[in-house]
GROMACS .gro file of C-alpha atoms in nm:
model
   93
    1UNK     CA    1  -1.142   4.704   2.447
    2UNK     CA    2  -1.027   4.349   2.382
    3UNK     CA    3  -0.808   4.246   2.094
    4UNK     CA    4  -0.845   3.907   1.934
    5UNK     CA    5  -0.523   3.717   1.903
    6UNK     CA    6  -0.482   3.407   1.697
    7UNK     CA    7  -0.207   3.150   1.728
    8UNK     CA    8   0.055   3.147   1.457
    9UNK     CA    9  -0.036   2.933   1.164
   10UNK     CA   10   0.177   2.627   1.109
   11UNK     CA   11   0.352   2.584   0.781
   12UNK     CA   12   0.142   2.408   0.525
   13UNK     CA   13   0.204   2.035   0.516
   14UNK     CA   14   0.184   1.878   0.173
   15UNK     CA   15  -0.054   1.586   0.139
   16UNK     CA   16   0.114   1.258   0.066
   17UNK     CA   17   0.029   1.090  -0.260
   18UNK     CA   18  -0.135   0.751  -0.237
   19UNK     CA   19  -0.120   0.492  -0.508
   20UNK     CA   20  -0.362   0.213  -0.572
   21UNK     CA   21  -0.220  -0.135  -0.517
   22UNK     CA   22  -0.114  -0.306  -0.838
   23UNK     CA   23  -0.390  -0.567  -0.812
   24UNK     CA   24  -0.674  -0.320  -0.755
   25UNK     CA   25  -0.971  -0.385  -0.982
   26UNK     CA   26  -1.039  -0.111  -1.241
   27UNK     CA   27  -1.397  -0.070  -1.108
   28UNK     CA   28  -1.277   0.007  -0.755
   29UNK     CA   29  -1.510   0.260  -0.596
   30UNK     CA   30  -1.349   0.285  -0.253
   31UNK     CA   31  -1.042   0.170  -0.066
   32UNK     CA   32  -1.009   0.120   0.309
   33UNK     CA   33  -0.687   0.078   0.501
   34UNK     CA   34  -0.690  -0.229   0.725
   35UNK     CA   35  -0.524  -0.223   1.068
   36UNK     CA   36  -0.225  -0.420   0.941
   37UNK     CA   37  -0.175  -0.200   0.634
   38UNK     CA   38  -0.354  -0.410   0.371
   39UNK     CA   39  -0.618  -0.255   0.145
   40UNK     CA   40  -0.987  -0.347   0.136
   41UNK     CA   41  -1.154  -0.246  -0.191
   42UNK     CA   42  -1.519  -0.203  -0.289
   43UNK     CA   43  -1.597  -0.263  -0.658
   44UNK     CA   44  -1.913  -0.219  -0.860
   45UNK     CA   45  -2.103   0.010  -1.092
   46UNK     CA   46  -2.163   0.281  -0.834
   47UNK     CA   47  -2.525   0.313  -0.945
   48UNK     CA   48  -2.795   0.335  -0.681
   49UNK     CA   49  -2.996   0.017  -0.648
   50UNK     CA   50  -2.763  -0.205  -0.848
   51UNK     CA   51  -2.669  -0.517  -0.655
   52UNK     CA   52  -2.331  -0.558  -0.822
   53UNK     CA   53  -2.112  -0.418  -0.546
   54UNK     CA   54  -1.855  -0.641  -0.376
   55UNK     CA   55  -1.565  -0.600  -0.137
   56UNK     CA   56  -1.237  -0.787  -0.104
   57UNK     CA   57  -0.942  -0.763   0.133
   58UNK     CA   58  -0.615  -0.766  -0.059
   59UNK     CA   59  -0.429  -0.883   0.253
   60UNK     CA   60  -0.620  -1.183   0.388
   61UNK     CA   61  -0.836  -1.244   0.077
   62UNK     CA   62  -1.162  -1.219   0.272
   63UNK     CA   63  -1.462  -1.132   0.050
   64UNK     CA   64  -1.836  -1.089   0.066
   65UNK     CA   65  -1.867  -1.443  -0.076
   66UNK     CA   66  -1.977  -1.322  -0.420
   67UNK     CA   67  -2.315  -1.194  -0.308
   68UNK     CA   68  -2.397  -0.865  -0.483
   69UNK     CA   69  -2.464  -0.595  -0.228
   70UNK     CA   70  -2.599  -0.245  -0.245
   71UNK     CA   71  -2.320   0.011  -0.250
   72UNK     CA   72  -2.376   0.125   0.109
   73UNK     CA   73  -2.393  -0.232   0.235
   74UNK     CA   74  -2.066  -0.327   0.063
   75UNK     CA   75  -1.904  -0.007   0.194
   76UNK     CA   76  -2.014  -0.071   0.552
   77UNK     CA   77  -1.901  -0.433   0.543
   78UNK     CA   78  -1.565  -0.343   0.387
   79UNK     CA   79  -1.508  -0.072   0.647
   80UNK     CA   80  -1.607  -0.313   0.924
   81UNK     CA   81  -1.358  -0.569   0.797
   82UNK     CA   82  -1.084  -0.304   0.768
   83UNK     CA   83  -1.127  -0.207   1.133
   84UNK     CA   84  -1.052  -0.559   1.256
   85UNK     CA   85  -0.824  -0.707   0.989
   86UNK     CA   86  -0.457  -0.721   1.090
   87UNK     CA   87  -0.329  -0.850   0.753
   88UNK     CA   88  -0.027  -0.682   0.606
   89UNK     CA   89   0.001  -0.604   0.235
   90UNK     CA   90   0.117  -0.896   0.025
   91UNK     CA   91   0.469  -0.862  -0.113
   92UNK     CA   92   0.486  -0.731  -0.469
   93UNK     CA   93   0.620  -1.001  -0.701
   0.00000   0.00000   0.00000
């Protein structure tokens, strides 16, 4: 008969707390971490079909040029920007 053996469980690692950047919009739906450490935020109502969703990089100030996007479109574009943006967070004043 075979006995199942399991590796020892590692000690639980506490999750680190994240804080929203000071200049994050109150209607922020999502945040993405850019390659350089800056934050890309998606804002909007969060309602399906509403074209009031936008994204903005808080490092390099890139945006979707003010065109309202569907939530999934804004999310995909923000995530795409975050994967290539090397901007660092702006210094807190």
